[in-house]
Coordinates of C-alpha atoms in Angstrom, one line a residue:
Chain A
X1 CA 0.0 0.0 0.0
X2 CA 1.3 3.4 -1.0
X3 CA -0.2 6.8 0.1
X4 CA 0.5 10.0 -1.7
X5 CA 0.6 13.2 0.3
X6 CA -0.2 16.6 -1.3
X7 CA 2.9 18.6 -0.4
X8 CA 2.2 22.0 -1.9
X9 CA 2.1 23.8 1.5
X10 CA 1.3 23.0 5.1
X11 CA 1.6 20.0 7.4
X12 CA 2.6 17.4 4.9
X13 CA 5.7 16.4 6.8
X14 CA 3.6 15.6 9.9
X15 CA 1.4 13.2 7.9
X16 CA 4.5 11.6 6.5
X17 CA 5.9 11.1 10.0
X18 CA 2.5 9.5 11.1
X19 CA 2.6 7.1 8.2
X20 CA 6.2 6.3 9.0
X21 CA 5.1 5.3 12.5
X22 CA 2.4 3.1 10.9
X23 CA 5.0 1.5 8.6
X24 CA 3.2 2.7 5.4
X25 CA 4.9 3.7 2.2
X26 CA 4.3 7.3 1.1
X27 CA 5.6 10.0 -1.2
X28 CA 4.9 13.6 -1.9
X29 CA 2.9 15.2 -4.7
X30 CA 4.3 18.6 -5.8
X31 CA 3.8 18.5 -9.6
X32 CA 2.1 16.5 -12.4
X33 CA 5.0 14.1 -13.0
X34 CA 4.6 12.9 -9.4
X35 CA 1.2 11.5 -10.4
X36 CA 2.9 8.9 -12.7
X37 CA 3.9 6.9 -9.6
X38 CA 1.1 4.5 -8.5
X39 CA -0.7 5.2 -5.2
X40 CA -3.7 3.7 -3.4
X41 CA -4.8 6.7 -1.3
X42 CA -4.3 10.4 -1.0
X43 CA -3.9 12.7 2.0
X44 CA -4.7 16.4 1.7
X45 CA -3.0 18.1 4.7
X46 CA -3.7 21.1 6.8
X47 CA -2.3 24.5 5.7
X48 CA -3.9 27.4 3.9
X49 CA -6.7 26.3 1.6
X50 CA -6.3 29.4 -0.5
X51 CA -2.6 28.6 -1.1
X52 CA -3.3 24.9 -2.0
X53 CA -6.3 25.8 -4.2
X54 CA -4.2 28.2 -6.2
X55 CA -1.2 25.9 -6.5
X56 CA -3.3 23.0 -7.5
X57 CA -4.5 25.0 -10.5
X58 CA -1.1 26.7 -11.3
X59 CA 0.7 23.4 -11.2
X60 CA -2.0 21.6 -13.2
X61 CA -2.8 19.1 -10.5
X62 CA -6.4 20.1 -10.0
X63 CA -8.1 18.2 -12.8
X64 CA -6.2 14.9 -12.6
X65 CA -6.7 14.7 -8.9
X66 CA -10.4 15.7 -9.0
X67 CA -11.0 12.9 -11.6
X68 CA -9.2 10.3 -9.5
X69 CA -11.2 11.3 -6.3
X70 CA -14.4 11.2 -8.2
X71 CA -13.5 7.8 -9.6
X72 CA -13.2 6.4 -6.0
X73 CA -9.6 7.1 -4.9
X74 CA -9.6 7.0 -1.1
X75 CA -8.8 10.5 0.1
X76 CA -8.3 11.9 3.6
X77 CA -8.5 15.7 4.1
X78 CA -7.5 17.4 7.4
X79 CA -8.4 21.0 8.2
X80 CA -7.6 22.9 4.9
X81 CA -7.8 19.5 3.2
X82 CA -11.4 19.2 4.4
X83 CA -12.1 22.6 2.8
X84 CA -10.6 21.5 -0.5
X85 CA -13.1 18.6 -0.7
X86 CA -16.2 20.5 0.3
X87 CA -19.0 21.3 -2.2
X88 CA -19.9 24.5 -0.4
X89 CA -17.5 26.8 1.4
X90 CA -18.7 29.8 3.5
X91 CA -16.0 32.5 3.3
X92 CA -14.1 30.8 0.4
X93 CA -14.3 29.2 -3.0
X94 CA -14.9 25.4 -3.4
X95 CA -12.0 23.5 -4.8
X96 CA -12.6 19.9 -5.7
X97 CA -16.1 20.1 -4.5
X98 CA -16.5 16.3 -4.5
X99 CA -18.0 15.9 -1.0
X100 CA -21.6 16.7 0.0
X101 CA -20.7 19.0 2.9
X102 CA -21.0 22.7 3.6
X103 CA -18.1 24.1 5.6
X104 CA -17.3 27.4 7.3
X105 CA -13.7 28.6 7.0
X106 CA -11.9 30.0 10.1
X107 CA -15.1 29.0 11.9
X108 CA -13.6 29.3 15.4
X109 CA -12.1 32.7 14.7
X110 CA -8.4 33.7 14.5
X111 CA -5.3 32.0 15.9
X112 CA -6.5 32.8 19.5
X113 CA -9.5 30.5 18.8
X114 CA -7.2 27.4 18.5
X115 CA -8.0 24.8 21.1
X116 CA -7.6 21.1 22.2
X117 CA -10.3 18.7 23.3
X118 CA -11.3 15.0 23.1
X119 CA -14.4 13.5 21.5
X120 CA -15.9 10.3 20.3
X121 CA -15.4 9.6 16.6
X122 CA -17.7 7.0 15.0
X123 CA -15.8 3.8 14.0
X124 CA -12.6 5.2 15.6
X125 CA -13.3 5.7 19.3
X126 CA -12.4 8.6 21.7
X127 CA -9.6 10.6 20.2
X128 CA -7.6 13.8 20.9
X129 CA -8.6 16.7 18.7
X130 CA -6.3 19.7 18.0
X131 CA -8.0 22.6 16.2
X132 CA -5.9 25.4 14.7
X133 CA -7.8 28.2 13.0
X134 CA -10.1 25.4 12.1
X135 CA -13.1 25.1 9.9
X136 CA -16.2 23.1 10.8
X137 CA -18.9 21.4 8.8
X138 CA -22.2 23.3 8.9
X139 CA -24.2 20.5 7.3
X140 CA -23.9 17.3 5.4
X141 CA -26.2 16.1 2.6
X142 CA -26.4 13.3 0.1
X143 CA -24.2 10.4 1.0
X144 CA -22.1 12.2 3.6
X145 CA -22.2 10.8 7.2
X146 CA -21.3 12.6 10.4
X147 CA -18.5 10.9 12.3
X148 CA -17.8 13.4 15.1
X149 CA -19.2 16.6 16.6
X150 CA -17.8 19.1 19.2
X151 CA -20.2 21.5 20.9
X152 CA -22.8 20.6 18.2
X153 CA -20.6 21.4 15.3
X154 CA -19.6 18.6 12.9
X155 CA -15.8 18.1 12.9
X156 CA -15.4 14.8 11.1
X157 CA -17.4 13.1 8.3
X158 CA -17.2 10.4 5.6
X159 CA -18.7 9.9 2.2
X160 CA -17.7 6.6 0.7
X161 CA -14.0 7.0 -0.4
X162 CA -13.7 10.5 1.2
X163 CA -12.8 11.1 4.9
X164 CA -12.5 14.6 6.4
X165 CA -11.4 16.0 9.8
X166 CA -11.5 19.7 10.9
X167 CA -8.8 18.9 13.4
X168 CA -5.1 17.7 13.1
X169 CA -4.7 14.0 13.9
X170 CA -1.2 14.2 12.4
X171 CA -0.2 16.5 15.3
X172 CA -1.1 14.0 18.0
X173 CA 0.5 10.7 19.0
X174 CA -2.8 9.0 18.5
X175 CA -2.7 7.0 15.2
X176 CA -6.3 5.8 15.2
X177 CA -7.7 8.2 12.6
X178 CA -5.0 7.4 10.2
X179 CA -5.5 3.7 10.9
X180 CA -9.2 4.2 10.0
X181 CA -8.2 5.8 6.7
X182 CA -5.9 3.0 5.9
X183 CA -8.8 0.5 6.3
X184 CA -10.7 2.5 3.8
X185 CA -7.7 2.2 1.4
X186 CA -7.1 -1.5 2.2
X187 CA -10.8 -2.2 1.5
Chain B
X1 CA 0.1 25.6 9.4
X2 CA 2.5 28.0 7.7
X3 CA 5.1 25.4 6.7
X4 CA 6.1 25.3 3.1
X5 CA 4.6 28.7 2.6
X6 CA 5.5 32.3 1.8
X7 CA 4.7 35.1 4.3
X8 CA 4.6 38.5 2.6
X9 CA 5.0 42.0 4.0
X10 CA 2.1 44.3 3.1
X11 CA 1.3 47.9 4.0
X12 CA -2.3 48.3 2.7
X13 CA -5.4 46.1 2.4
X14 CA -5.0 46.2 -1.4
X15 CA -1.5 44.8 -1.1
X16 CA -2.8 42.2 1.3
X17 CA -5.4 41.1 -1.3
X18 CA -2.7 40.8 -4.0
X19 CA -0.6 38.7 -1.6
X20 CA -3.5 36.4 -0.7
X21 CA -4.4 36.0 -4.4
X22 CA -0.8 35.2 -5.3
X23 CA -0.7 32.3 -2.7
X24 CA 0.7 33.9 0.4
X25 CA 0.1 31.6 3.5
X26 CA 0.1 34.7 5.7
X27 CA 0.8 38.4 5.5
X28 CA 2.8 40.7 7.8
X29 CA 1.0 43.9 8.3
X30 CA 3.3 46.9 8.8
X31 CA 3.1 50.6 8.0
X32 CA 6.4 50.8 6.1
X33 CA 8.2 47.9 4.5
X34 CA 11.8 47.4 5.8
X35 CA 13.4 49.2 2.8
X36 CA 11.5 52.3 3.6
X37 CA 12.1 52.0 7.4
X38 CA 15.8 51.9 6.5
X39 CA 15.5 54.9 4.2
X40 CA 13.4 56.9 6.7
X41 CA 15.6 56.3 9.8
X42 CA 14.4 57.5 13.2
X43 CA 12.5 55.3 15.6
X44 CA 10.4 52.6 14.1
X45 CA 7.4 51.3 16.2
X46 CA 4.5 49.0 16.1
X47 CA 1.9 49.9 13.4
X48 CA -1.3 51.7 14.1
X49 CA -4.0 49.1 15.1
X50 CA -6.4 50.7 12.7
X51 CA -4.1 49.9 9.8
X52 CA -3.6 46.3 11.1
X53 CA -7.4 45.8 11.4
X54 CA -7.9 47.0 7.9
X55 CA -5.7 44.2 6.7
X56 CA -7.3 41.7 9.0
X57 CA -10.6 42.5 7.3
X58 CA -9.2 42.4 3.8
X59 CA -8.0 38.8 3.9
X60 CA -8.9 35.3 5.3
X61 CA -5.3 34.1 5.7
X62 CA -3.4 34.7 9.0
X63 CA -2.2 38.2 9.7
X64 CA 1.1 38.8 11.6
X65 CA 2.3 42.1 13.0
X66 CA 5.6 43.3 14.5
X67 CA 6.3 44.7 17.9
X68 CA 9.7 46.1 19.1
X69 CA 12.1 43.8 20.9
X70 CA 11.3 43.8 24.6
X71 CA 8.2 46.0 24.2
X72 CA 5.7 43.7 25.9
X73 CA 2.9 46.3 25.9
X74 CA 3.0 46.5 22.1
X75 CA 2.7 42.8 22.2
X76 CA -0.3 43.0 24.6
X77 CA -2.0 45.4 22.2
X78 CA -1.4 43.1 19.3
X79 CA -2.9 40.2 21.3
X80 CA -5.9 42.4 22.2
X81 CA -6.7 43.0 18.5
X82 CA -6.5 39.2 17.9
X83 CA -3.4 39.2 15.7
X84 CA -2.6 35.7 14.5
X85 CA 1.2 35.9 15.2
X86 CA 3.5 38.5 16.8
X87 CA 6.9 39.1 15.3
X88 CA 9.2 40.4 18.0
X89 CA 11.3 42.0 15.4
X90 CA 14.7 43.5 14.9
X91 CA 13.3 45.5 12.0
X92 CA 11.8 47.9 14.5
X93 CA 13.8 49.9 16.9
X94 CA 14.5 47.8 20.0
X95 CA 12.6 49.0 23.2
X96 CA 14.8 47.0 25.5
X97 CA 18.5 46.4 24.9
X98 CA 18.8 43.6 27.5
X99 CA 15.5 41.6 27.8
X100 CA 13.3 40.1 25.2
X101 CA 9.6 39.7 25.9
X102 CA 8.6 36.8 28.1
X103 CA 6.5 35.2 25.4
X104 CA 5.3 32.4 27.6
X105 CA 2.8 34.9 29.1
X106 CA 0.9 35.2 25.8
X107 CA -1.6 33.0 24.1
X108 CA -0.7 34.4 20.6
X109 CA 2.2 32.6 19.1
X110 CA 5.5 34.6 18.6
X111 CA 8.1 34.5 15.8
X112 CA 11.6 35.8 16.5
X113 CA 14.8 36.2 14.4
X114 CA 17.9 34.2 15.1
X115 CA 21.4 34.2 13.5
X116 CA 22.6 31.0 15.1
X117 CA 21.6 28.1 17.3
X118 CA 22.2 30.0 20.6
X119 CA 19.9 32.9 19.7
X120 CA 17.3 30.5 18.4
X121 CA 17.2 28.4 21.6
X122 CA 17.2 31.5 23.8
X123 CA 14.1 32.8 21.9
X124 CA 12.4 29.4 22.1
X125 CA 13.1 29.3 25.9
X126 CA 11.4 32.6 26.1
X127 CA 8.3 31.1 24.4
X128 CA 8.8 31.7 20.6
X129 CA 7.0 29.1 18.5
X130 CA 8.7 30.0 15.2
X131 CA 12.1 31.2 14.3
X132 CA 13.4 33.0 11.2
X133 CA 16.9 33.9 10.0
X134 CA 17.8 37.5 10.6
X135 CA 18.8 38.3 7.1
X136 CA 19.3 42.0 6.6
X137 CA 15.8 43.4 6.1
X138 CA 15.1 45.9 3.3
X139 CA 18.3 45.2 1.4
X140 CA 17.4 42.6 -1.2
X141 CA 20.7 41.1 -0.4
X142 CA 20.3 37.4 0.6
X143 CA 23.9 36.9 1.9
X144 CA 23.1 37.2 5.6
X145 CA 20.1 34.9 5.5
X146 CA 22.3 32.4 3.9
X147 CA 25.0 32.9 6.5
X148 CA 22.5 32.4 9.3
X149 CA 20.9 29.3 7.9
X150 CA 24.2 27.7 7.2
X151 CA 25.5 28.6 10.7
X152 CA 22.3 27.3 12.3
X153 CA 22.4 24.0 10.5
X154 CA 26.2 23.5 11.0
X155 CA 25.7 24.0 14.7
X156 CA 22.8 21.6 14.8
X157 CA 24.9 19.0 13.1
X158 CA 27.7 19.6 15.6
X159 CA 25.3 19.2 18.6
X160 CA 23.9 16.0 17.1
X161 CA 27.3 14.5 17.1
X162 CA 28.3 15.4 20.6
X163 CA 28.4 12.7 23.3
X164 CA 25.7 12.9 26.1
X165 CA 28.2 14.1 28.6
X166 CA 29.4 16.9 26.4
X167 CA 26.0 18.5 26.2
X168 CA 26.4 20.3 29.6
X169 CA 29.4 22.2 28.4
X170 CA 27.8 23.0 25.0
X171 CA 24.7 24.4 26.8
X172 CA 27.0 26.6 28.8
X173 CA 28.9 27.8 25.8
X174 CA 25.8 28.5 23.7
X175 CA 24.1 30.1 26.8
X176 CA 20.9 27.9 26.3
X177 CA 18.8 25.7 28.5
X178 CA 20.0 22.1 28.6
X179 CA 16.6 20.5 27.8
X180 CA 16.3 22.4 24.5
X181 CA 19.9 21.5 23.6
X182 CA 19.0 17.8 24.3
X183 CA 16.1 18.1 21.9
X184 CA 18.4 19.3 19.2
X185 CA 20.9 16.6 20.0
X186 CA 18.2 13.8 19.7
X187 CA 16.2 15.2 16.8
X188 CA 18.7 17.0 14.7
X189 CA 16.4 20.1 14.3
X190 CA 15.0 23.0 16.3
X191 CA 11.9 22.2 18.4
X192 CA 10.0 24.8 16.2
X193 CA 9.9 25.7 12.5
X194 CA 12.7 27.8 11.0
X195 CA 11.9 30.1 8.2
X196 CA 14.1 32.2 6.0
X197 CA 13.8 36.0 6.2
X198 CA 15.7 39.0 5.1
X199 CA 16.9 39.9 1.6
X200 CA 14.8 37.3 -0.4
X201 CA 14.0 39.1 -3.7
X202 CA 13.7 36.4 -6.4
X203 CA 12.3 32.9 -6.9
X204 CA 15.9 31.7 -7.0
X205 CA 16.6 33.3 -3.6
X206 CA 13.6 31.6 -2.1
X207 CA 14.5 28.2 -3.6
X208 CA 18.1 28.7 -2.4
X209 CA 16.9 29.2 1.2
X210 CA 14.6 26.1 0.9
X211 CA 17.4 23.9 -0.4
X212 CA 19.6 25.2 2.5
X213 CA 16.9 23.8 4.9
X214 CA 14.4 26.6 5.5
X215 CA 10.8 25.4 6.1
X216 CA 9.2 28.4 4.5
X217 CA 10.1 32.0 3.5
X218 CA 9.3 35.5 4.6
X219 CA 9.5 38.0 1.7
X220 CA 9.5 41.7 2.8
X221 CA 10.5 44.5 0.6
X222 CA 11.3 42.1 -2.3
X223 CA 7.7 42.0 -3.6
X224 CA 6.1 45.4 -3.4
X225 CA 9.4 47.1 -4.2
X226 CA 9.5 45.3 -7.5
X227 CA 8.1 46.1 -10.9
X228 CA 5.3 43.5 -11.0
X229 CA 4.4 42.5 -7.4
X230 CA 1.6 40.0 -8.3
X231 CA 3.6 38.0 -10.8
X232 CA 6.8 38.0 -8.6
X233 CA 4.8 37.0 -5.5
X234 CA 3.1 34.0 -7.4
X235 CA 6.4 32.9 -8.8
X236 CA 8.1 32.9 -5.4
X237 CA 5.2 30.8 -4.0
X238 CA 5.6 28.2 -6.7
X239 CA 9.4 28.2 -6.3
X240 CA 9.0 27.4 -2.6
X241 CA 6.8 24.4 -3.3
X242 CA 9.0 23.1 -6.1
X243 CA 12.3 24.3 -4.8
X244 CA 14.5 21.5 -6.3
X245 CA 13.0 21.7 -9.8
X246 CA 15.5 23.9 -11.7
X247 CA 13.6 23.8 -15.0
X248 CA 10.4 25.1 -13.3
X249 CA 12.4 27.8 -11.4
X250 CA 13.9 28.8 -14.7
X251 CA 10.4 29.4 -16.1
X252 CA 9.3 31.1 -12.9
X253 CA 12.3 33.5 -13.1
X254 CA 11.6 34.5 -16.7
X255 CA 10.2 37.9 -17.5
X256 CA 9.4 38.9 -13.9
X257 CA 10.1 42.6 -14.6
X258 CA 12.4 44.8 -12.4
X259 CA 13.6 43.2 -9.1
X260 CA 14.0 45.6 -6.1
X261 CA 17.2 47.5 -6.6
X262 CA 18.7 46.4 -3.3
X263 CA 21.6 47.6 -1.2
X264 CA 24.8 45.6 -0.8
X265 CA 25.6 44.4 2.7
X266 CA 28.8 46.4 2.8
X267 CA 27.0 49.7 1.8
X268 CA 24.8 49.8 4.8
X269 CA 25.6 51.6 8.1
X270 CA 22.9 49.9 10.2
X271 CA 22.9 46.1 10.7
X272 CA 19.5 45.2 12.1
X273 CA 20.6 41.7 12.8
X274 CA 22.8 43.1 15.6
X275 CA 19.7 43.9 17.5
X276 CA 18.6 41.5 20.2
X277 CA 21.0 38.6 20.9

């Protein structure tokens, strides 16, 4: 099993370190020729969604990746990665728009609104949650299922091959959310 | 979540929007960019909160602002207006020539300049959660940022290779806390991110700093002192993402218009990097 990590900007190295701990092969995607290598799943890391959205288009990665996600490639988006997959984005422009969720960017306010908590995540268990200038999901529709909520706001969801988290599992020592994603990849 | 990104100096909401559209992962709000601070001389202070708020309203990416070294009240003001990061910056006139701000007292994260490992670990001990090189601001001359990045990485490699019982003496020589030095010894890197800053003017400069080990880049005067800021800003963002791809950087460097004129290191009287040690 090989996982590709979108490495245009943000916390890609932290996801790589998490996959190292799980003993899973991975490589970085920075330009179209990186897509020639075969991979079974894709991670869209946290960072700035405006930066990644622009670079995806400038570097001509947008269309090939969108097609693969739509064709069923397992994908895991954290924080900004969640925003990239959302169909509706309050305070921003949708990017891939492949997942039936409506999200609010910077939903908890500025950097001072960053926080840590724990919550139950369906199919995963109780996990630590680190939120940094995080978005949350305002509503799900179609095939999207809620996996976790904090104070009534949706912070994790899944729709078939797509998994999203508003928090940063790659910044904690807990590996369970990544393990959950790997079971989606492994089938 | 700024890693692998470019942070750009802006002085107006319009510039902030250009920077965001070009792919900046954050902007630094300040009244005058370093090149103009240098030209104007006199005492340089924290920006007017009204000006900073204008920029906070103009963009959705994080907004940073600078306070003077040691001026904890300027920092309190910046925290009160919910700035995303505070740069305790050598670019402004220092307010305290002995003490830096006790950054552990703040909820807002701080970024500080450092020329070498000792400075970096002292700032981290004081609570900084991000470090940048202290390349000479407002010059367009990358030589000092290169010198600091190389010095930092050479010292990190040296500390990595020390024996456990040699760390005590090394901590004494570097004037840093032992626990932070142990972290460097065990992990071969700083406990926080290290960005390049000072004198970056071209996509090639940005890629050079990334290849030397920077985890992201600050660009100050280099963008809005150039002929075509939007194009240059976007090119620098792409060069930071694909910093080892020479063919792409060649394309990105093509037809960018006038770069900032710049001042050579040996032509300047005031070395801002000497501020705060």
